[in-house]
Amino acid sequence: MISAREQERYFTPEEYFAWEEQQLEKHELIDGRVYAMSGGTQNHSAIAINFLLLIRSHLRGSQCRVFNSDVKVNILHTPNYTYPDLSVTCDDRDREHPLYITYPCLIVEVLSSSTEAYDRGKKFERYRRNPNLIDYVLVSSDEMAIDIYHKNDAGDWLILSYRSGDSPEGMLRDRVELKSIGLSLPIEEFYEEIVFEPPPDAV
C-alpha cells in the first residue's frame, strides 16, 4: 500500500496510538513520523485475501494466528509500527496486546509500483532485525510472481523466486514453500481468479 507523510510533528508510540484512534485512515509510525496508508487495487486486495484464506485454512487447530492489514507489526526493539498486508505469529507473547504483534514468523507484502523499492529495501532491513521472522514474502500484483526472503537454519537470508511454469536448472519452482508455517502450494492457488491487465504496449 502507498504511504505518505501526514504530520510534521513527532509522535511517541503512546501519542500515536491515541491519535490514530481518532483518524479515519490507518497510519504507520516510522522514526516518530506518521504516514497515511492509502488503498490498493482490486488485484492487490484479492491476492491478499487469497493468501489469508489459504494460510488460515492451513493453520486451523494450531497455536499460530494469521492477521490481515488491520493489525500492526511492532519492529522489535524500536518505536516503529507498520501495517503489512498479512502477518503470522506463533508466539504467545503476541497475545498480550490487542493492537499489534511483535514476533511474526511470516510477513506478506503485495507489491505496487510505488512501494516495491521500499518493500524490498528499507522495510525488509527493518523487519529482518527480528530473530523470529523466517519468511518475508513479496507478491507481485502485475504478474504471477512471488519472491520469498527466507532465513535458513544458519541465519542467512536466501531469496527464493517462484514463477508459474518456471524451471530453473531443470527444477520446477512453481510450488511456493512457506517453510515458516510448513505450507507448500502451487503458485496458481495464490493467484486464483486474478486477472492481469495487459501491458500498455501490448498489441
mmCIF file with all atom_site columns, C-alpha atoms in Angstrom:
data_model
loop_
_atom_site.group_PDB
_atom_site.id
_atom_site.type_symbol
_atom_site.label_atom_id
_atom_site.label_alt_id
_atom_site.label_comp_id
_atom_site.label_asym_id
_atom_site.label_entity_id
_atom_site.label_seq_id
_atom_site.pdbx_PDB_ins_code
_atom_site.Cartn_x
_atom_site.Cartn_y
_atom_site.Cartn_z
_atom_site.occupancy
_atom_site.B_iso_or_equiv
_atom_site.pdbx_formal_charge
_atom_site.auth_seq_id
_atom_site.auth_comp_id
_atom_site.auth_asym_id
_atom_site.auth_atom_id
_atom_site.pdbx_PDB_model_num
ATOM 1   C CA . MET A 1 1   ? 0.000   0.000   0.000   1.00 0.00 ? 1   MET A CA 1
ATOM 2   C CA . ILE A 1 2   ? 1.092   3.555   -0.696  1.00 0.00 ? 2   ILE A CA 1
ATOM 3   C CA . SER A 1 3   ? 2.076   5.677   2.268   1.00 0.00 ? 3   SER A CA 1
ATOM 4   C CA . ALA A 1 4   ? 2.691   9.416   2.549   1.00 0.00 ? 4   ALA A CA 1
ATOM 5   C CA . ARG A 1 5   ? 3.862   11.501  5.491   1.00 0.00 ? 5   ARG A CA 1
ATOM 6   C CA . GLU A 1 6   ? 0.939   13.327  7.004   1.00 0.00 ? 6   GLU A CA 1
ATOM 7   C CA . GLN A 1 7   ? 2.207   15.204  10.084  1.00 0.00 ? 7   GLN A CA 1
ATOM 8   C CA . GLU A 1 8   ? 5.358   17.240  10.688  1.00 0.00 ? 8   GLU A CA 1
ATOM 9   C CA . ARG A 1 9   ? 5.321   16.626  14.439  1.00 0.00 ? 9   ARG A CA 1
ATOM 10  C CA . TYR A 1 10  ? 6.981   13.676  16.146  1.00 0.00 ? 10  TYR A CA 1
ATOM 11  C CA . PHE A 1 11  ? 4.938   11.062  17.993  1.00 0.00 ? 11  PHE A CA 1
ATOM 12  C CA . THR A 1 12  ? 5.767   8.721   20.816  1.00 0.00 ? 12  THR A CA 1
ATOM 13  C CA . PRO A 1 13  ? 4.101   5.305   20.467  1.00 0.00 ? 13  PRO A CA 1
ATOM 14  C CA . GLU A 1 14  ? 1.579   6.261   23.149  1.00 0.00 ? 14  GLU A CA 1
ATOM 15  C CA . GLU A 1 15  ? 0.712   9.519   21.379  1.00 0.00 ? 15  GLU A CA 1
ATOM 16  C CA . TYR A 1 16  ? 0.479   7.641   18.073  1.00 0.00 ? 16  TYR A CA 1
ATOM 17  C CA . PHE A 1 17  ? -1.987  5.048   19.413  1.00 0.00 ? 17  PHE A CA 1
ATOM 18  C CA . ALA A 1 18  ? -4.206  7.747   20.928  1.00 0.00 ? 18  ALA A CA 1
ATOM 19  C CA . TRP A 1 19  ? -4.037  9.954   17.826  1.00 0.00 ? 19  TRP A CA 1
ATOM 20  C CA . GLU A 1 20  ? -4.711  7.142   15.338  1.00 0.00 ? 20  GLU A CA 1
ATOM 21  C CA . GLU A 1 21  ? -7.868  6.104   17.193  1.00 0.00 ? 21  GLU A CA 1
ATOM 22  C CA . GLN A 1 22  ? -9.364  9.444   16.103  1.00 0.00 ? 22  GLN A CA 1
ATOM 23  C CA . GLN A 1 23  ? -8.404  9.069   12.424  1.00 0.00 ? 23  GLN A CA 1
ATOM 24  C CA . LEU A 1 24  ? -10.426 7.629   9.556   1.00 0.00 ? 24  LEU A CA 1
ATOM 25  C CA . GLU A 1 25  ? -7.342  6.132   7.883   1.00 0.00 ? 25  GLU A CA 1
ATOM 26  C CA . LYS A 1 26  ? -4.620  3.795   9.100   1.00 0.00 ? 26  LYS A CA 1
ATOM 27  C CA . HIS A 1 27  ? -1.149  5.215   9.684   1.00 0.00 ? 27  HIS A CA 1
ATOM 28  C CA . GLU A 1 28  ? 2.294   3.722   10.129  1.00 0.00 ? 28  GLU A CA 1
ATOM 29  C CA . LEU A 1 29  ? 4.734   5.147   12.665  1.00 0.00 ? 29  LEU A CA 1
ATOM 30  C CA . ILE A 1 30  ? 8.340   5.284   11.454  1.00 0.00 ? 30  ILE A CA 1
ATOM 31  C CA . ASP A 1 31  ? 11.029  7.102   13.431  1.00 0.00 ? 31  ASP A CA 1
ATOM 32  C CA . GLY A 1 32  ? 8.432   9.270   15.152  1.00 0.00 ? 32  GLY A CA 1
ATOM 33  C CA . ARG A 1 33  ? 6.625   10.295  11.962  1.00 0.00 ? 33  ARG A CA 1
ATOM 34  C CA . VAL A 1 34  ? 3.180   9.086   10.900  1.00 0.00 ? 34  VAL A CA 1
ATOM 35  C CA . TYR A 1 35  ? 2.440   8.008   7.334   1.00 0.00 ? 35  TYR A CA 1
ATOM 36  C CA . ALA A 1 36  ? -1.086  7.653   5.972   1.00 0.00 ? 36  ALA A CA 1
ATOM 37  C CA . MET A 1 37  ? -1.860  4.379   4.229   1.00 0.00 ? 37  MET A CA 1
ATOM 38  C CA . SER A 1 38  ? -3.863  4.597   1.025   1.00 0.00 ? 38  SER A CA 1
ATOM 39  C CA . GLY A 1 39  ? -5.936  1.918   -0.651  1.00 0.00 ? 39  GLY A CA 1
ATOM 40  C CA . GLY A 1 40  ? -4.728  -0.543  -3.269  1.00 0.00 ? 40  GLY A CA 1
ATOM 41  C CA . THR A 1 41  ? -6.038  -2.045  -6.484  1.00 0.00 ? 41  THR A CA 1
ATOM 42  C CA . GLN A 1 42  ? -8.583  -4.840  -6.886  1.00 0.00 ? 42  GLN A CA 1
ATOM 43  C CA . ASN A 1 43  ? -5.773  -7.310  -7.623  1.00 0.00 ? 43  ASN A CA 1
ATOM 44  C CA . HIS A 1 44  ? -3.871  -6.150  -4.540  1.00 0.00 ? 44  HIS A CA 1
ATOM 45  C CA . SER A 1 45  ? -6.878  -6.817  -2.326  1.00 0.00 ? 45  SER A CA 1
ATOM 46  C CA . ALA A 1 46  ? -7.864  -10.110 -3.975  1.00 0.00 ? 46  ALA A CA 1
ATOM 47  C CA . ILE A 1 47  ? -4.339  -11.540 -3.778  1.00 0.00 ? 47  ILE A CA 1
ATOM 48  C CA . ALA A 1 48  ? -4.079  -10.611 -0.098  1.00 0.00 ? 48  ALA A CA 1
ATOM 49  C CA . ILE A 1 49  ? -7.423  -12.334 0.540   1.00 0.00 ? 49  ILE A CA 1
ATOM 50  C CA . ASN A 1 50  ? -6.258  -15.461 -1.297  1.00 0.00 ? 50  ASN A CA 1
ATOM 51  C CA . PHE A 1 51  ? -3.180  -15.623 0.928   1.00 0.00 ? 51  PHE A CA 1
ATOM 52  C CA . LEU A 1 52  ? -5.284  -15.053 4.028   1.00 0.00 ? 52  LEU A CA 1
ATOM 53  C CA . LEU A 1 53  ? -7.769  -17.827 3.219   1.00 0.00 ? 53  LEU A CA 1
ATOM 54  C CA . LEU A 1 54  ? -5.111  -20.375 2.273   1.00 0.00 ? 54  LEU A CA 1
ATOM 55  C CA . ILE A 1 55  ? -2.970  -19.677 5.325   1.00 0.00 ? 55  ILE A CA 1
ATOM 56  C CA . ARG A 1 56  ? -5.949  -19.529 7.686   1.00 0.00 ? 56  ARG A CA 1
ATOM 57  C CA . SER A 1 57  ? -7.148  -22.931 6.495   1.00 0.00 ? 57  SER A CA 1
ATOM 58  C CA . HIS A 1 58  ? -3.659  -24.402 6.890   1.00 0.00 ? 58  HIS A CA 1
ATOM 59  C CA . LEU A 1 59  ? -3.210  -23.032 10.428  1.00 0.00 ? 59  LEU A CA 1
ATOM 60  C CA . ARG A 1 60  ? -6.598  -24.146 11.728  1.00 0.00 ? 60  ARG A CA 1
ATOM 61  C CA . GLY A 1 61  ? -6.157  -26.006 15.024  1.00 0.00 ? 61  GLY A CA 1
ATOM 62  C CA . SER A 1 62  ? -2.603  -24.735 15.591  1.00 0.00 ? 62  SER A CA 1
ATOM 63  C CA . GLN A 1 63  ? -1.333  -22.126 18.032  1.00 0.00 ? 63  GLN A CA 1
ATOM 64  C CA . CYS A 1 64  ? -0.419  -19.835 15.143  1.00 0.00 ? 64  CYS A CA 1
ATOM 65  C CA . ARG A 1 65  ? -2.621  -16.931 14.051  1.00 0.00 ? 65  ARG A CA 1
ATOM 66  C CA . VAL A 1 66  ? -2.811  -15.010 10.789  1.00 0.00 ? 66  VAL A CA 1
ATOM 67  C CA . PHE A 1 67  ? -3.758  -11.326 10.576  1.00 0.00 ? 67  PHE A CA 1
ATOM 68  C CA . ASN A 1 68  ? -4.671  -9.013  7.705   1.00 0.00 ? 68  ASN A CA 1
ATOM 69  C CA . SER A 1 69  ? -3.578  -5.406  7.242   1.00 0.00 ? 69  SER A CA 1
ATOM 70  C CA . ASP A 1 70  ? -5.696  -4.202  10.170  1.00 0.00 ? 70  ASP A CA 1
ATOM 71  C CA . VAL A 1 71  ? -3.074  -5.385  12.671  1.00 0.00 ? 71  VAL A CA 1
ATOM 72  C CA . LYS A 1 72  ? 0.196   -3.533  13.167  1.00 0.00 ? 72  LYS A CA 1
ATOM 73  C CA . VAL A 1 73  ? 3.619   -5.108  13.494  1.00 0.00 ? 73  VAL A CA 1
ATOM 74  C CA . ASN A 1 74  ? 5.980   -3.520  16.000  1.00 0.00 ? 74  ASN A CA 1
ATOM 75  C CA . ILE A 1 75  ? 9.545   -3.531  14.684  1.00 0.00 ? 75  ILE A CA 1
ATOM 76  C CA . LEU A 1 76  ? 11.377  -5.304  17.509  1.00 0.00 ? 76  LEU A CA 1
ATOM 77  C CA . HIS A 1 77  ? 13.316  -3.041  19.901  1.00 0.00 ? 77  HIS A CA 1
ATOM 78  C CA . THR A 1 78  ? 12.106  0.118   18.114  1.00 0.00 ? 78  THR A CA 1
ATOM 79  C CA . PRO A 1 79  ? 9.146   2.523   18.441  1.00 0.00 ? 79  PRO A CA 1
ATOM 80  C CA . ASN A 1 80  ? 8.168   1.794   14.813  1.00 0.00 ? 80  ASN A CA 1
ATOM 81  C CA . TYR A 1 81  ? 4.848   0.243   13.743  1.00 0.00 ? 81  TYR A CA 1
ATOM 82  C CA . THR A 1 82  ? 3.864   -0.925  10.273  1.00 0.00 ? 82  THR A CA 1
ATOM 83  C CA . TYR A 1 83  ? 0.789   -2.429  8.585   1.00 0.00 ? 83  TYR A CA 1
ATOM 84  C CA . PRO A 1 84  ? 1.878   -5.391  6.435   1.00 0.00 ? 84  PRO A CA 1
ATOM 85  C CA . ASP A 1 85  ? -0.710  -6.928  4.136   1.00 0.00 ? 85  ASP A CA 1
ATOM 86  C CA . LEU A 1 86  ? -0.508  -10.172 6.106   1.00 0.00 ? 86  LEU A CA 1
ATOM 87  C CA . SER A 1 87  ? 1.361   -11.445 9.158   1.00 0.00 ? 87  SER A CA 1
ATOM 88  C CA . VAL A 1 88  ? 1.543   -14.726 11.053  1.00 0.00 ? 88  VAL A CA 1
ATOM 89  C CA . THR A 1 89  ? 2.667   -15.235 14.631  1.00 0.00 ? 89  THR A CA 1
ATOM 90  C CA . CYS A 1 90  ? 3.065   -18.435 16.611  1.00 0.00 ? 90  CYS A CA 1
ATOM 91  C CA . ASP A 1 91  ? 4.418   -16.638 19.698  1.00 0.00 ? 91  ASP A CA 1
ATOM 92  C CA . ASP A 1 92  ? 2.289   -16.482 22.850  1.00 0.00 ? 92  ASP A CA 1
ATOM 93  C CA . ARG A 1 93  ? 3.766   -13.063 23.697  1.00 0.00 ? 93  ARG A CA 1
ATOM 94  C CA . ASP A 1 94  ? 1.747   -11.634 20.822  1.00 0.00 ? 94  ASP A CA 1
ATOM 95  C CA . ARG A 1 95  ? -1.472  -12.299 22.712  1.00 0.00 ? 95  ARG A CA 1
ATOM 96  C CA . GLU A 1 96  ? -0.576  -9.597  25.231  1.00 0.00 ? 96  GLU A CA 1
ATOM 97  C CA . HIS A 1 97  ? -1.526  -6.530  23.171  1.00 0.00 ? 97  HIS A CA 1
ATOM 98  C CA . PRO A 1 98  ? -4.720  -6.188  21.104  1.00 0.00 ? 98  PRO A CA 1
ATOM 99  C CA . LEU A 1 99  ? -3.420  -3.570  18.647  1.00 0.00 ? 99  LEU A CA 1
ATOM 100 C CA . TYR A 1 100 ? -0.183  -5.106  17.376  1.00 0.00 ? 100 TYR A CA 1
ATOM 101 C CA . ILE A 1 101 ? 2.119   -8.106  17.250  1.00 0.00 ? 101 ILE A CA 1
ATOM 102 C CA . THR A 1 102 ? 5.892   -8.073  17.696  1.00 0.00 ? 102 THR A CA 1
ATOM 103 C CA . TYR A 1 103 ? 7.119   -11.584 16.929  1.00 0.00 ? 103 TYR A CA 1
ATOM 104 C CA . PRO A 1 104 ? 5.843   -12.605 13.465  1.00 0.00 ? 104 PRO A CA 1
ATOM 105 C CA . CYS A 1 105 ? 7.418   -15.614 11.769  1.00 0.00 ? 105 CYS A CA 1
ATOM 106 C CA . LEU A 1 106 ? 5.892   -14.695 8.398   1.00 0.00 ? 106 LEU A CA 1
ATOM 107 C CA . ILE A 1 107 ? 5.124   -11.343 6.749   1.00 0.00 ? 107 ILE A CA 1
ATOM 108 C CA . VAL A 1 108 ? 3.485   -10.884 3.337   1.00 0.00 ? 108 VAL A CA 1
ATOM 109 C CA . GLU A 1 109 ? 3.538   -7.678  1.301   1.00 0.00 ? 109 GLU A CA 1
ATOM 110 C CA . VAL A 1 110 ? 1.645   -7.389  -2.003  1.00 0.00 ? 110 VAL A CA 1
ATOM 111 C CA . LEU A 1 111 ? 3.740   -5.121  -4.200  1.00 0.00 ? 111 LEU A CA 1
ATOM 112 C CA . SER A 1 112 ? 2.769   -1.987  -6.081  1.00 0.00 ? 112 SER A CA 1
ATOM 113 C CA . SER A 1 113 ? 4.993   0.022   -8.416  1.00 0.00 ? 113 SER A CA 1
ATOM 114 C CA . SER A 1 114 ? 5.167   2.900   -5.937  1.00 0.00 ? 114 SER A CA 1
ATOM 115 C CA . THR A 1 115 ? 6.215   0.806   -2.912  1.00 0.00 ? 115 THR A CA 1
ATOM 116 C CA . GLU A 1 116 ? 8.235   -2.089  -4.361  1.00 0.00 ? 116 GLU A CA 1
ATOM 117 C CA . ALA A 1 117 ? 11.648  -0.485  -3.853  1.00 0.00 ? 117 ALA A CA 1
ATOM 118 C CA . TYR A 1 118 ? 10.785  0.382   -0.236  1.00 0.00 ? 118 TYR A CA 1
ATOM 119 C CA . ASP A 1 119 ? 9.355   -3.077  0.477   1.00 0.00 ? 119 ASP A CA 1
ATOM 120 C CA . ARG A 1 120 ? 12.481  -4.778  -0.899  1.00 0.00 ? 120 ARG A CA 1
ATOM 121 C CA . GLY A 1 121 ? 14.888  -2.336  0.704   1.00 0.00 ? 121 GLY A CA 1
ATOM 122 C CA . LYS A 1 122 ? 14.377  -0.272  3.821   1.00 0.00 ? 122 LYS A CA 1
ATOM 123 C CA . LYS A 1 123 ? 11.263  -2.114  5.013   1.00 0.00 ? 123 LYS A CA 1
ATOM 124 C CA . PHE A 1 124 ? 12.946  -5.512  4.794   1.00 0.00 ? 124 PHE A CA 1
ATOM 125 C CA . GLU A 1 125 ? 16.006  -4.085  6.526   1.00 0.00 ? 125 GLU A CA 1
ATOM 126 C CA . ARG A 1 126 ? 13.773  -3.182  9.473   1.00 0.00 ? 126 ARG A CA 1
ATOM 127 C CA . TYR A 1 127 ? 11.809  -6.427  9.523   1.00 0.00 ? 127 TYR A CA 1
ATOM 128 C CA . ARG A 1 128 ? 14.824  -8.737  9.401   1.00 0.00 ? 128 ARG A CA 1
ATOM 129 C CA . ARG A 1 129 ? 16.142  -7.405  12.724  1.00 0.00 ? 129 ARG A CA 1
ATOM 130 C CA . ASN A 1 130 ? 13.522  -9.612  14.327  1.00 0.00 ? 130 ASN A CA 1
ATOM 131 C CA . PRO A 1 131 ? 15.001  -13.046 15.146  1.00 0.00 ? 131 PRO A CA 1
ATOM 132 C CA . ASN A 1 132 ? 11.524  -14.643 14.935  1.00 0.00 ? 132 ASN A CA 1
ATOM 133 C CA . LEU A 1 133 ? 10.997  -13.686 11.282  1.00 0.00 ? 133 LEU A CA 1
ATOM 134 C CA . ILE A 1 134 ? 11.669  -16.622 8.922   1.00 0.00 ? 134 ILE A CA 1
ATOM 135 C CA . ASP A 1 135 ? 9.811   -15.734 5.718   1.00 0.00 ? 135 ASP A CA 1
ATOM 136 C CA . TYR A 1 136 ? 9.314   -12.297 4.164   1.00 0.00 ? 136 TYR A CA 1
ATOM 137 C CA . VAL A 1 137 ? 7.070   -12.749 1.132   1.00 0.00 ? 137 VAL A CA 1
ATOM 138 C CA . LEU A 1 138 ? 6.830   -10.218 -1.703  1.00 0.00 ? 138 LEU A CA 1
ATOM 139 C CA . VAL A 1 139 ? 3.959   -10.823 -4.093  1.00 0.00 ? 139 VAL A CA 1
ATOM 140 C CA . SER A 1 140 ? 3.527   -9.196  -7.495  1.00 0.00 ? 140 SER A CA 1
ATOM 141 C CA . SER A 1 141 ? 0.085   -7.840  -8.361  1.00 0.00 ? 141 SER A CA 1
ATOM 142 C CA . ASP A 1 142 ? 1.024   -7.418  -12.051 1.00 0.00 ? 142 ASP A CA 1
ATOM 143 C CA . GLU A 1 143 ? 2.100   -10.981 -12.876 1.00 0.00 ? 143 GLU A CA 1
ATOM 144 C CA . MET A 1 144 ? 2.226   -14.440 -11.313 1.00 0.00 ? 144 MET A CA 1
ATOM 145 C CA . ALA A 1 145 ? 5.481   -13.944 -9.405  1.00 0.00 ? 145 ALA A CA 1
ATOM 146 C CA . ILE A 1 146 ? 6.419   -14.404 -5.750  1.00 0.00 ? 146 ILE A CA 1
ATOM 147 C CA . ASP A 1 147 ? 9.807   -13.759 -4.120  1.00 0.00 ? 147 ASP A CA 1
ATOM 148 C CA . ILE A 1 148 ? 10.479  -15.093 -0.635  1.00 0.00 ? 148 ILE A CA 1
ATOM 149 C CA . TYR A 1 149 ? 13.311  -13.863 1.566   1.00 0.00 ? 149 TYR A CA 1
ATOM 150 C CA . HIS A 1 150 ? 13.856  -16.962 3.698   1.00 0.00 ? 150 HIS A CA 1
ATOM 151 C CA . LYS A 1 151 ? 16.135  -17.221 6.736   1.00 0.00 ? 151 LYS A CA 1
ATOM 152 C CA . ASN A 1 152 ? 17.800  -20.633 6.859   1.00 0.00 ? 152 ASN A CA 1
ATOM 153 C CA . ASP A 1 153 ? 18.992  -22.546 9.910   1.00 0.00 ? 153 ASP A CA 1
ATOM 154 C CA . ALA A 1 154 ? 22.378  -20.800 9.743   1.00 0.00 ? 154 ALA A CA 1
ATOM 155 C CA . GLY A 1 155 ? 20.672  -17.399 9.975   1.00 0.00 ? 155 GLY A CA 1
ATOM 156 C CA . ASP A 1 156 ? 21.449  -16.438 6.377   1.00 0.00 ? 156 ASP A CA 1
ATOM 157 C CA . TRP A 1 157 ? 18.774  -14.832 4.190   1.00 0.00 ? 157 TRP A CA 1
ATOM 158 C CA . LEU A 1 158 ? 18.130  -16.531 0.853   1.00 0.00 ? 158 LEU A CA 1
ATOM 159 C CA . ILE A 1 159 ? 15.977  -15.235 -1.996  1.00 0.00 ? 159 ILE A CA 1
ATOM 160 C CA . LEU A 1 160 ? 13.635  -17.857 -3.462  1.00 0.00 ? 160 LEU A CA 1
ATOM 161 C CA . SER A 1 161 ? 11.793  -16.839 -6.626  1.00 0.00 ? 161 SER A CA 1
ATOM 162 C CA . TYR A 1 162 ? 8.633   -18.577 -7.801  1.00 0.00 ? 162 TYR A CA 1
ATOM 163 C CA . ARG A 1 163 ? 7.014   -18.247 -11.213 1.00 0.00 ? 163 ARG A CA 1
ATOM 164 C CA . SER A 1 164 ? 4.258   -20.164 -12.957 1.00 0.00 ? 164 SER A CA 1
ATOM 165 C CA . GLY A 1 165 ? 5.859   -22.891 -15.069 1.00 0.00 ? 165 GLY A CA 1
ATOM 166 C CA . ASP A 1 166 ? 9.355   -21.656 -14.194 1.00 0.00 ? 166 ASP A CA 1
ATOM 167 C CA . SER A 1 167 ? 12.023  -24.371 -14.400 1.00 0.00 ? 167 SER A CA 1
ATOM 168 C CA . PRO A 1 168 ? 15.488  -23.054 -13.478 1.00 0.00 ? 168 PRO A CA 1
ATOM 169 C CA . GLU A 1 169 ? 18.207  -25.692 -13.912 1.00 0.00 ? 169 GLU A CA 1
ATOM 170 C CA . GLY A 1 170 ? 15.528  -28.270 -14.651 1.00 0.00 ? 170 GLY A CA 1
ATOM 171 C CA . MET A 1 171 ? 13.912  -27.917 -11.223 1.00 0.00 ? 171 MET A CA 1
ATOM 172 C CA . LEU A 1 172 ? 10.347  -26.677 -11.141 1.00 0.00 ? 172 LEU A CA 1
ATOM 173 C CA . ARG A 1 173 ? 9.903   -23.794 -8.760  1.00 0.00 ? 173 ARG A CA 1
ATOM 174 C CA . ASP A 1 174 ? 6.240   -23.043 -9.236  1.00 0.00 ? 174 ASP A CA 1
ATOM 175 C CA . ARG A 1 175 ? 5.243   -24.629 -5.924  1.00 0.00 ? 175 ARG A CA 1
ATOM 176 C CA . VAL A 1 176 ? 5.521   -21.950 -3.245  1.00 0.00 ? 176 VAL A CA 1
ATOM 177 C CA . GLU A 1 177 ? 7.022   -23.074 0.064   1.00 0.00 ? 177 GLU A CA 1
ATOM 178 C CA . LEU A 1 178 ? 6.267   -21.084 3.210   1.00 0.00 ? 178 LEU A CA 1
ATOM 179 C CA . LYS A 1 179 ? 8.667   -23.002 5.419   1.00 0.00 ? 179 LYS A CA 1
ATOM 180 C CA . SER A 1 180 ? 7.910   -20.865 8.474   1.00 0.00 ? 180 SER A CA 1
ATOM 181 C CA . ILE A 1 181 ? 4.457   -22.450 8.709   1.00 0.00 ? 181 ILE A CA 1
ATOM 182 C CA . GLY A 1 182 ? 5.006   -25.674 6.761   1.00 0.00 ? 182 GLY A CA 1
ATOM 183 C CA . LEU A 1 183 ? 2.779   -24.743 3.821   1.00 0.00 ? 183 LEU A CA 1
ATOM 184 C CA . SER A 1 184 ? 3.525   -25.734 0.212   1.00 0.00 ? 184 SER A CA 1
ATOM 185 C CA . LEU A 1 185 ? 1.091   -24.944 -2.616  1.00 0.00 ? 185 LEU A CA 1
ATOM 186 C CA . PRO A 1 186 ? 1.182   -24.332 -6.379  1.00 0.00 ? 186 PRO A CA 1
ATOM 187 C CA . ILE A 1 187 ? 1.643   -20.657 -7.141  1.00 0.00 ? 187 ILE A CA 1
ATOM 188 C CA . GLU A 1 188 ? -1.624  -20.696 -9.112  1.00 0.00 ? 188 GLU A CA 1
ATOM 189 C CA . GLU A 1 189 ? -3.620  -21.158 -5.893  1.00 0.00 ? 189 GLU A CA 1
ATOM 190 C CA . PHE A 1 190 ? -2.384  -17.838 -4.535  1.00 0.00 ? 190 PHE A CA 1
ATOM 191 C CA . TYR A 1 191 ? -3.490  -16.153 -7.774  1.00 0.00 ? 191 TYR A CA 1
ATOM 192 C CA . GLU A 1 192 ? -6.870  -17.850 -8.085  1.00 0.00 ? 192 GLU A CA 1
ATOM 193 C CA . GLU A 1 193 ? -9.357  -15.717 -10.078 1.00 0.00 ? 193 GLU A CA 1
ATOM 194 C CA . ILE A 1 194 ? -6.801  -12.943 -10.566 1.00 0.00 ? 194 ILE A CA 1
ATOM 195 C CA . VAL A 1 195 ? -6.959  -11.219 -13.982 1.00 0.00 ? 195 VAL A CA 1
ATOM 196 C CA . PHE A 1 196 ? -3.878  -9.272  -15.034 1.00 0.00 ? 196 PHE A CA 1
ATOM 197 C CA . GLU A 1 197 ? -4.107  -6.139  -17.157 1.00 0.00 ? 197 GLU A CA 1
ATOM 198 C CA . PRO A 1 198 ? -2.124  -6.338  -20.407 1.00 0.00 ? 198 PRO A CA 1
ATOM 199 C CA . PRO A 1 199 ? 0.968   -4.072  -20.513 1.00 0.00 ? 199 PRO A CA 1
ATOM 200 C CA . PRO A 1 200 ? 0.388   -0.642  -22.101 1.00 0.00 ? 200 PRO A CA 1
ATOM 201 C CA . ASP A 1 201 ? 2.498   -1.500  -25.154 1.00 0.00 ? 201 ASP A CA 1
ATOM 202 C CA . ALA A 1 202 ? 0.737   -4.820  -25.808 1.00 0.00 ? 202 ALA A CA 1
ATOM 203 C CA . VAL A 1 203 ? -0.813  -5.114  -29.258 1.00 0.00 ? 203 VAL A CA 1
#
